[in-house]
PDB file of C-alpha atoms in Angstrom:
ATOM      1  CA  GLY N   1     153.381 -19.447 -73.019  1.00  0.00           C
ATOM      2  CA  GLU N   2     150.765 -17.278 -71.068  1.00  0.00           C
ATOM      3  CA  ASN N   3     148.609 -18.190 -69.180  1.00  0.00           C
ATOM      4  CA  VAL N   4     145.842 -16.059 -67.311  1.00  0.00           C
ATOM      5  CA  GLU N   5     143.332 -16.627 -64.987  1.00  0.00           C
ATOM      6  CA  GLN N   6     140.578 -15.317 -64.312  1.00  0.00           C
ATOM      7  CA  HIS N   7     137.615 -15.145 -61.011  1.00  0.00           C
ATOM      8  CA  PRO N   8     135.168 -15.194 -60.046  1.00  0.00           C
ATOM      9  CA  SER N   9     133.000 -17.135 -63.240  1.00  0.00           C
ATOM     10  CA  THR N  10     129.660 -15.211 -62.200  1.00  0.00           C
ATOM     11  CA  LEU N  11     129.158 -12.182 -60.403  1.00  0.00           C
ATOM     12  CA  SER N  12     126.327 -10.683 -59.207  1.00  0.00           C
ATOM     13  CA  VAL N  13     125.495  -7.597 -57.023  1.00  0.00           C
ATOM     14  CA  GLN N  14     122.948  -5.295 -56.693  1.00  0.00           C
ATOM     15  CA  GLU N  15     122.806  -1.786 -58.438  1.00  0.00           C
ATOM     16  CA  GLY N  16     124.967   0.337 -57.008  1.00  0.00           C
ATOM     17  CA  ASP N  17     127.387  -1.774 -55.300  1.00  0.00           C
ATOM     18  CA  SER N  18     130.926  -2.517 -56.360  1.00  0.00           C
ATOM     19  CA  ALA N  19     131.666  -5.069 -58.502  1.00  0.00           C
ATOM     20  CA  VAL N  20     135.950  -6.144 -57.917  1.00  0.00           C
ATOM     21  CA  ILE N  21     137.251  -9.374 -60.770  1.00  0.00           C
ATOM     22  CA  LYS N  22     140.830 -10.585 -60.727  1.00  0.00           C
ATOM     23  CA  CYS N  23     143.036 -12.253 -63.091  1.00  0.00           C
ATOM     24  CA  THR N  24     146.317 -13.715 -63.060  1.00  0.00           C
ATOM     25  CA  TYR N  25     148.807 -14.420 -65.445  1.00  0.00           C
ATOM     26  CA  SER N  26     151.937 -16.288 -65.553  1.00  0.00           C
ATOM     27  CA  ASP N  27     154.446 -14.705 -67.932  1.00  0.00           C
ATOM     28  CA  SER N  28     156.376 -11.867 -66.094  1.00  0.00           C
ATOM     29  CA  ALA N  29     157.174 -10.683 -69.902  1.00  0.00           C
ATOM     30  CA  SER N  30     153.261  -9.389 -70.392  1.00  0.00           C
ATOM     31  CA  ASN N  31     153.767  -5.542 -70.259  1.00  0.00           C
ATOM     32  CA  TYR N  32     149.870  -4.986 -71.445  1.00  0.00           C
ATOM     33  CA  PHE N  33     146.733  -5.598 -69.868  1.00  0.00           C
ATOM     34  CA  PRO N  34     143.581  -4.974 -71.682  1.00  0.00           C
ATOM     35  CA  TRP N  35     139.748  -5.273 -70.362  1.00  0.00           C
ATOM     36  CA  TYR N  36     137.175  -5.786 -72.695  1.00  0.00           C
ATOM     37  CA  LYS N  37     133.137  -6.161 -71.892  1.00  0.00           C
ATOM     38  CA  GLN N  38     130.903  -8.395 -74.304  1.00  0.00           C
ATOM     39  CA  GLU N  39     127.517  -7.411 -74.452  1.00  0.00           C
ATOM     40  CA  LEU N  40     125.227 -10.478 -75.748  1.00  0.00           C
ATOM     41  CA  GLY N  41     125.306 -10.810 -79.620  1.00  0.00           C
ATOM     42  CA  LYS N  42     128.281  -8.008 -79.561  1.00  0.00           C
ATOM     43  CA  GLY N  43     131.853  -8.921 -80.029  1.00  0.00           C
ATOM     44  CA  PRO N  44     134.209  -7.720 -77.162  1.00  0.00           C
ATOM     45  CA  GLN N  45     134.770  -3.800 -76.678  1.00  0.00           C
ATOM     46  CA  LEU N  46     137.848  -2.697 -74.883  1.00  0.00           C
ATOM     47  CA  ILE N  47     137.205  -0.677 -71.467  1.00  0.00           C
ATOM     48  CA  ILE N  48     140.042  -0.008 -70.109  1.00  0.00           C
ATOM     49  CA  ASP N  49     143.400  -0.744 -69.865  1.00  0.00           C
ATOM     50  CA  ILE N  50     147.283  -0.551 -68.477  1.00  0.00           C
ATOM     51  CA  ARG N  51     150.603  -0.972 -69.559  1.00  0.00           C
ATOM     52  CA  SER N  52     153.205  -2.163 -66.876  1.00  0.00           C
ATOM     53  CA  ASN N  53     154.671   1.349 -66.403  1.00  0.00           C
ATOM     54  CA  VAL N  54     151.915   2.298 -63.828  1.00  0.00           C
ATOM     55  CA  GLY N  55     150.237   0.781 -60.981  1.00  0.00           C
ATOM     56  CA  GLU N  56     146.459   2.067 -61.476  1.00  0.00           C
ATOM     57  CA  LYS N  57     144.441   4.011 -64.236  1.00  0.00           C
ATOM     58  CA  LYS N  58     140.923   5.365 -63.579  1.00  0.00           C
ATOM     59  CA  ASP N  59     137.856   6.185 -66.086  1.00  0.00           C
ATOM     60  CA  GLN N  60     134.717   7.287 -64.067  1.00  0.00           C
ATOM     61  CA  ARG N  61     133.307   4.702 -62.424  1.00  0.00           C
ATOM     62  CA  ILE N  62     136.015   1.931 -63.838  1.00  0.00           C
ATOM     63  CA  ALA N  63     139.567   1.159 -62.742  1.00  0.00           C
ATOM     64  CA  VAL N  64     141.689  -0.973 -62.942  1.00  0.00           C
ATOM     65  CA  THR N  65     144.763  -2.042 -60.732  1.00  0.00           C
ATOM     66  CA  LEU N  66     148.182  -3.963 -61.906  1.00  0.00           C
ATOM     67  CA  ASN N  67     150.724  -6.138 -59.013  1.00  0.00           C
ATOM     68  CA  LYS N  68     153.308  -7.053 -61.375  1.00  0.00           C
ATOM     69  CA  THR N  69     155.568  -8.767 -58.575  1.00  0.00           C
ATOM     70  CA  ALA N  70     152.798 -10.548 -57.692  1.00  0.00           C
ATOM     71  CA  LYS N  71     151.464 -11.100 -61.299  1.00  0.00           C
ATOM     72  CA  HIS N  72     148.023  -9.851 -60.975  1.00  0.00           C
ATOM     73  CA  PHE N  73     145.517  -6.934 -61.742  1.00  0.00           C
ATOM     74  CA  SER N  74     141.812  -6.269 -61.472  1.00  0.00           C
ATOM     75  CA  LEU N  75     139.231  -4.748 -62.677  1.00  0.00           C
ATOM     76  CA  HIS N  76     136.971  -2.123 -60.045  1.00  0.00           C
ATOM     77  CA  ILE N  77     133.714  -1.135 -61.140  1.00  0.00           C
ATOM     78  CA  THR N  78     131.997   1.746 -58.666  1.00  0.00           C
ATOM     79  CA  GLU N  79     128.107   2.669 -58.384  1.00  0.00           C
ATOM     80  CA  THR N  80     127.241  -0.291 -60.478  1.00  0.00           C
ATOM     81  CA  GLN N  81     124.223   0.191 -62.866  1.00  0.00           C
ATOM     82  CA  PRO N  82     121.885  -2.285 -65.230  1.00  0.00           C
ATOM     83  CA  GLU N  83     123.659  -1.688 -68.392  1.00  0.00           C
ATOM     84  CA  ASP N  84     127.366  -2.302 -67.071  1.00  0.00           C
ATOM     85  CA  SER N  85     125.412  -6.646 -67.017  1.00  0.00           C
ATOM     86  CA  ALA N  86     128.084  -8.150 -69.250  1.00  0.00           C
ATOM     87  CA  VAL N  87     130.694 -10.895 -69.817  1.00  0.00           C
ATOM     88  CA  TYR N  88     133.931  -8.870 -68.949  1.00  0.00           C
ATOM     89  CA  PHE N  89     137.328 -10.199 -70.177  1.00  0.00           C
ATOM     90  CA  CYS N  90     140.894  -9.844 -68.792  1.00  0.00           C
ATOM     91  CA  ALA N  91     143.980 -10.279 -71.355  1.00  0.00           C
ATOM     92  CA  ALA N  92     147.577  -9.879 -70.983  1.00  0.00           C
ATOM     93  CA  SER N  93     150.194  -9.829 -73.960  1.00  0.00           C
ATOM     94  CA  GLY N  94     154.359  -9.466 -73.692  1.00  0.00           C
ATOM     95  CA  GLY N  95     156.358  -9.827 -76.692  1.00  0.00           C
ATOM     96  CA  SER N  96     154.198 -11.251 -79.265  1.00  0.00           C
ATOM     97  CA  TYR N  97     151.742  -8.633 -79.076  1.00  0.00           C
ATOM     98  CA  ILE N  98     148.920 -10.891 -79.269  1.00  0.00           C
ATOM     99  CA  PRO N  99     146.945 -10.908 -75.907  1.00  0.00           C
ATOM    100  CA  THR N 100     145.910 -14.020 -74.097  1.00  0.00           C
ATOM    101  CA  PHE N 101     142.446 -13.865 -72.713  1.00  0.00           C
ATOM    102  CA  GLY N 102     140.806 -14.813 -69.365  1.00  0.00           C
ATOM    103  CA  ARG N 103     138.158 -16.925 -69.290  1.00  0.00           C
ATOM    104  CA  GLY N 104     135.449 -14.724 -68.917  1.00  0.00           C
ATOM    105  CA  THR N 105     133.292 -12.962 -65.553  1.00  0.00           C
ATOM    106  CA  SER N 106     129.168 -12.779 -65.805  1.00  0.00           C
ATOM    107  CA  LEU N 107     128.394  -9.496 -64.143  1.00  0.00           C
ATOM    108  CA  ILE N 108     124.813  -9.892 -63.304  1.00  0.00           C
ATOM    109  CA  VAL N 109     123.305  -6.043 -61.988  1.00  0.00           C
ATOM    110  CA  HIS N 110     119.977  -6.573 -60.361  1.00  0.00           C
ATOM    111  CA  PRO N 111     118.325  -2.929 -59.657  1.00  0.00           C
TER     112      PRO N 111
ATOM    113  CA  ASP L   1     129.898   0.060 -83.470  1.00  0.00           C
ATOM    114  CA  SER L   2     133.587  -0.610 -83.624  1.00  0.00           C
ATOM    115  CA  GLY L   3     134.036  -0.050 -87.436  1.00  0.00           C
ATOM    116  CA  VAL L   4     134.828  -3.505 -87.890  1.00  0.00           C
ATOM    117  CA  THR L   5     131.999  -5.492 -90.176  1.00  0.00           C
ATOM    118  CA  GLN L   6     132.368  -8.985 -90.561  1.00  0.00           C
ATOM    119  CA  THR L   7     129.581 -11.239 -92.798  1.00  0.00           C
ATOM    120  CA  PRO L   8     127.678 -13.644 -92.897  1.00  0.00           C
ATOM    121  CA  LYS L   9     126.333 -13.208 -89.150  1.00  0.00           C
ATOM    122  CA  HIS L  10     124.781 -16.790 -89.002  1.00  0.00           C
ATOM    123  CA  LEU L  11     125.843 -19.881 -90.858  1.00  0.00           C
ATOM    124  CA  ILE L  12     124.426 -23.490 -90.599  1.00  0.00           C
ATOM    125  CA  THR L  13     126.224 -25.701 -92.474  1.00  0.00           C
ATOM    126  CA  ALA L  14     126.629 -29.437 -92.426  1.00  0.00           C
ATOM    127  CA  THR L  15     130.177 -31.544 -90.933  1.00  0.00           C
ATOM    128  CA  GLY L  16     132.841 -31.767 -93.643  1.00  0.00           C
ATOM    129  CA  GLN L  17     131.200 -28.235 -95.501  1.00  0.00           C
ATOM    130  CA  ARG L  18     134.171 -25.500 -96.308  1.00  0.00           C
ATOM    131  CA  VAL L  19     132.984 -22.325 -95.181  1.00  0.00           C
ATOM    132  CA  THR L  20     134.013 -18.507 -95.489  1.00  0.00           C
ATOM    133  CA  LEU L  21     134.085 -15.615 -93.197  1.00  0.00           C
ATOM    134  CA  ARG L  22     134.841 -12.157 -94.132  1.00  0.00           C
ATOM    135  CA  CYS L  23     135.818  -9.248 -92.394  1.00  0.00           C
ATOM    136  CA  SER L  24     136.282  -5.562 -93.327  1.00  0.00           C
ATOM    137  CA  PRO L  25     138.506  -4.233 -91.018  1.00  0.00           C
ATOM    138  CA  ARG L  26     138.318  -0.213 -89.545  1.00  0.00           C
ATOM    139  CA  SER L  27     139.209   2.651 -91.766  1.00  0.00           C
ATOM    140  CA  GLY L  28     143.424   2.912 -91.750  1.00  0.00           C
ATOM    141  CA  ASP L  29     144.091  -0.413 -90.006  1.00  0.00           C
ATOM    142  CA  LEU L  30     146.241  -2.671 -91.063  1.00  0.00           C
ATOM    143  CA  SER L  31     145.868  -5.033 -89.121  1.00  0.00           C
ATOM    144  CA  VAL L  32     143.627  -8.407 -88.989  1.00  0.00           C
ATOM    145  CA  TYR L  33     143.205 -10.913 -85.877  1.00  0.00           C
ATOM    146  CA  TRP L  34     140.686 -13.486 -86.398  1.00  0.00           C
ATOM    147  CA  TYR L  35     139.855 -15.493 -82.806  1.00  0.00           C
ATOM    148  CA  GLN L  36     137.131 -18.284 -82.284  1.00  0.00           C
ATOM    149  CA  GLN L  37     134.971 -17.822 -79.102  1.00  0.00           C
ATOM    150  CA  SER L  38     133.726 -21.308 -77.514  1.00  0.00           C
ATOM    151  CA  LEU L  39     132.448 -22.188 -74.682  1.00  0.00           C
ATOM    152  CA  ASP L  40     134.737 -24.779 -73.416  1.00  0.00           C
ATOM    153  CA  GLN L  41     138.099 -22.508 -74.709  1.00  0.00           C
ATOM    154  CA  GLY L  42     137.110 -19.145 -73.447  1.00  0.00           C
ATOM    155  CA  LEU L  43     138.412 -16.546 -76.943  1.00  0.00           C
ATOM    156  CA  GLN L  44     141.270 -18.278 -78.299  1.00  0.00           C
ATOM    157  CA  PHE L  45     144.283 -16.167 -81.299  1.00  0.00           C
ATOM    158  CA  LEU L  46     143.989 -17.771 -84.334  1.00  0.00           C
ATOM    159  CA  ILE L  47     146.140 -15.780 -86.842  1.00  0.00           C
ATOM    160  CA  GLN L  48     147.314 -12.256 -87.377  1.00  0.00           C
ATOM    161  CA  TYR L  49     148.187 -10.242 -91.007  1.00  0.00           C
ATOM    162  CA  TYR L  50     148.819  -6.775 -91.428  1.00  0.00           C
ATOM    163  CA  ASN L  51     149.266  -5.304 -94.125  1.00  0.00           C
ATOM    164  CA  GLY L  52     148.615  -8.835 -96.501  1.00  0.00           C
ATOM    165  CA  GLU L  53     151.152 -10.437 -94.661  1.00  0.00           C
ATOM    166  CA  GLU L  54     150.579 -13.761 -92.294  1.00  0.00           C
ATOM    167  CA  ARG L  55     152.167 -11.833 -89.078  1.00  0.00           C
ATOM    168  CA  ALA L  56     151.568 -14.284 -85.936  1.00  0.00           C
ATOM    169  CA  LYS L  57     149.911 -17.685 -85.914  1.00  0.00           C
ATOM    170  CA  GLY L  58     147.526 -19.245 -82.869  1.00  0.00           C
ATOM    171  CA  ASN L  59     146.000 -22.668 -82.107  1.00  0.00           C
ATOM    172  CA  ILE L  60     144.674 -22.496 -85.866  1.00  0.00           C
ATOM    173  CA  LEU L  61     143.827 -26.082 -87.049  1.00  0.00           C
ATOM    174  CA  GLU L  62     145.505 -27.184 -90.387  1.00  0.00           C
ATOM    175  CA  ARG L  63     141.939 -27.575 -92.030  1.00  0.00           C
ATOM    176  CA  PHE L  64     141.445 -23.425 -91.823  1.00  0.00           C
ATOM    177  CA  SER L  65     143.684 -21.261 -93.471  1.00  0.00           C
ATOM    178  CA  ALA L  66     143.410 -16.736 -94.040  1.00  0.00           C
ATOM    179  CA  GLN L  67     144.329 -14.087 -95.997  1.00  0.00           C
ATOM    180  CA  GLN L  68     144.336 -10.880 -95.994  1.00  0.00           C
ATOM    181  CA  PHE L  69     143.592  -8.927 -99.174  1.00  0.00           C
ATOM    182  CA  PRO L  70     145.653  -5.952-101.017  1.00  0.00           C
ATOM    183  CA  ASP L  71     142.248  -3.726 -99.492  1.00  0.00           C
ATOM    184  CA  LEU L  72     142.501  -5.337 -96.681  1.00  0.00           C
ATOM    185  CA  HIS L  73     140.156  -7.252 -95.639  1.00  0.00           C
ATOM    186  CA  SER L  74     140.124 -10.615 -94.698  1.00  0.00           C
ATOM    187  CA  GLU L  75     138.824 -14.171 -95.315  1.00  0.00           C
ATOM    188  CA  LEU L  76     138.813 -16.565 -92.593  1.00  0.00           C
ATOM    189  CA  ASN L  77     138.676 -20.420 -94.600  1.00  0.00           C
ATOM    190  CA  LEU L  78     137.381 -23.611 -92.677  1.00  0.00           C
ATOM    191  CA  SER L  79     137.326 -26.670 -94.164  1.00  0.00           C
ATOM    192  CA  SER L  80     136.392 -30.701 -93.442  1.00  0.00           C
ATOM    193  CA  LEU L  81     133.980 -28.858 -90.351  1.00  0.00           C
ATOM    194  CA  GLU L  82     133.690 -30.994 -87.779  1.00  0.00           C
ATOM    195  CA  LEU L  83     130.802 -30.571 -85.145  1.00  0.00           C
ATOM    196  CA  GLY L  84     133.191 -29.165 -82.569  1.00  0.00           C
ATOM    197  CA  ASP L  85     134.109 -26.350 -84.916  1.00  0.00           C
ATOM    198  CA  SER L  86     130.295 -25.222 -83.833  1.00  0.00           C
ATOM    199  CA  ALA L  87     131.979 -21.382 -82.461  1.00  0.00           C
ATOM    200  CA  LEU L  88     131.701 -18.244 -82.331  1.00  0.00           C
ATOM    201  CA  TYR L  89     134.566 -16.520 -85.276  1.00  0.00           C
ATOM    202  CA  PHE L  90     135.685 -12.663 -84.070  1.00  0.00           C
ATOM    203  CA  CYS L  91     137.681 -10.254 -86.592  1.00  0.00           C
ATOM    204  CA  ALA L  92     139.000  -7.337 -84.978  1.00  0.00           C
ATOM    205  CA  SER L  93     141.664  -4.958 -86.051  1.00  0.00           C
ATOM    206  CA  SER L  94     144.405  -2.109 -85.194  1.00  0.00           C
ATOM    207  CA  VAL L  95     145.825   0.199 -86.443  1.00  0.00           C
ATOM    208  CA  GLY L  96     149.480  -1.725 -86.515  1.00  0.00           C
ATOM    209  CA  SER L  97     151.208  -4.764 -85.144  1.00  0.00           C
ATOM    210  CA  GLY L  98     152.025  -4.034 -82.064  1.00  0.00           C
ATOM    211  CA  GLN L  99     150.179  -3.627 -78.283  1.00  0.00           C
ATOM    212  CA  GLU L 100     147.436  -1.142 -79.409  1.00  0.00           C
ATOM    213  CA  THR L 101     143.973  -1.104 -79.245  1.00  0.00           C
ATOM    214  CA  GLN L 102     142.032  -4.092 -81.166  1.00  0.00           C
ATOM    215  CA  TYR L 103     138.324  -3.189 -81.940  1.00  0.00           C
ATOM    216  CA  PHE L 104     136.256  -6.420 -82.507  1.00  0.00           C
ATOM    217  CA  GLY L 105     133.827  -6.512 -85.164  1.00  0.00           C
ATOM    218  CA  PRO L 106     129.832  -8.593 -84.236  1.00  0.00           C
ATOM    219  CA  GLY L 107     130.845 -11.922 -84.677  1.00  0.00           C
ATOM    220  CA  THR L 108     130.038 -14.862 -86.881  1.00  0.00           C
ATOM    221  CA  ARG L 109     128.046 -17.319 -85.597  1.00  0.00           C
ATOM    222  CA  LEU L 110     128.790 -20.853 -87.093  1.00  0.00           C
ATOM    223  CA  LEU L 111     126.665 -23.624 -86.531  1.00  0.00           C
ATOM    224  CA  VAL L 112     127.883 -27.273 -88.040  1.00  0.00           C
ATOM    225  CA  LEU L 113     125.575 -30.174 -87.707  1.00  0.00           C
TER     226      LEU L 113
END
């Protein structure tokens, strides 16, 4: 089955800095890569996703890049704000349509 | 607010007991997914239902079962509970059964004592 590795497990940045979270996956058949943000006491919420027919996708301060050859994808958050503090999960899915999640990255943005 | 509702928010019970978690999907969504989130295992997929039928099965224990009713709400039944079943249980829903956005509910926190 699919295996998704996510790094780092914790990321601490100053407000205004950029944050990058990286994930690798094992199944070359995976073709859909969503990213979720989970705030304390809440369920994960989709913030951006990318499909294997594109290499990069942007939405305001967040962007995701995908390298299918290397089987890795990354989340980039620019101009971080304290409200970006949360746990971020990457996921990958393919033929089964059921996503396999990474272990999560706790992002802390210091004011 | 994702539009997915889960009850109860918190549940405290004893080992050996049985509990039922309830989920109502977003209006119009036909698929319901159940996930277990624990500190050591992360977010693990348990089971998916689509329009009342079981569609996919993940790491769900035999002591656990689920169903989706004609009104599309779903219930996850956990029986013979063990200490290790303590976790957050999330329900998510999507429009269809493919690679669509999954909308997660707020979760049920289960504590088995």
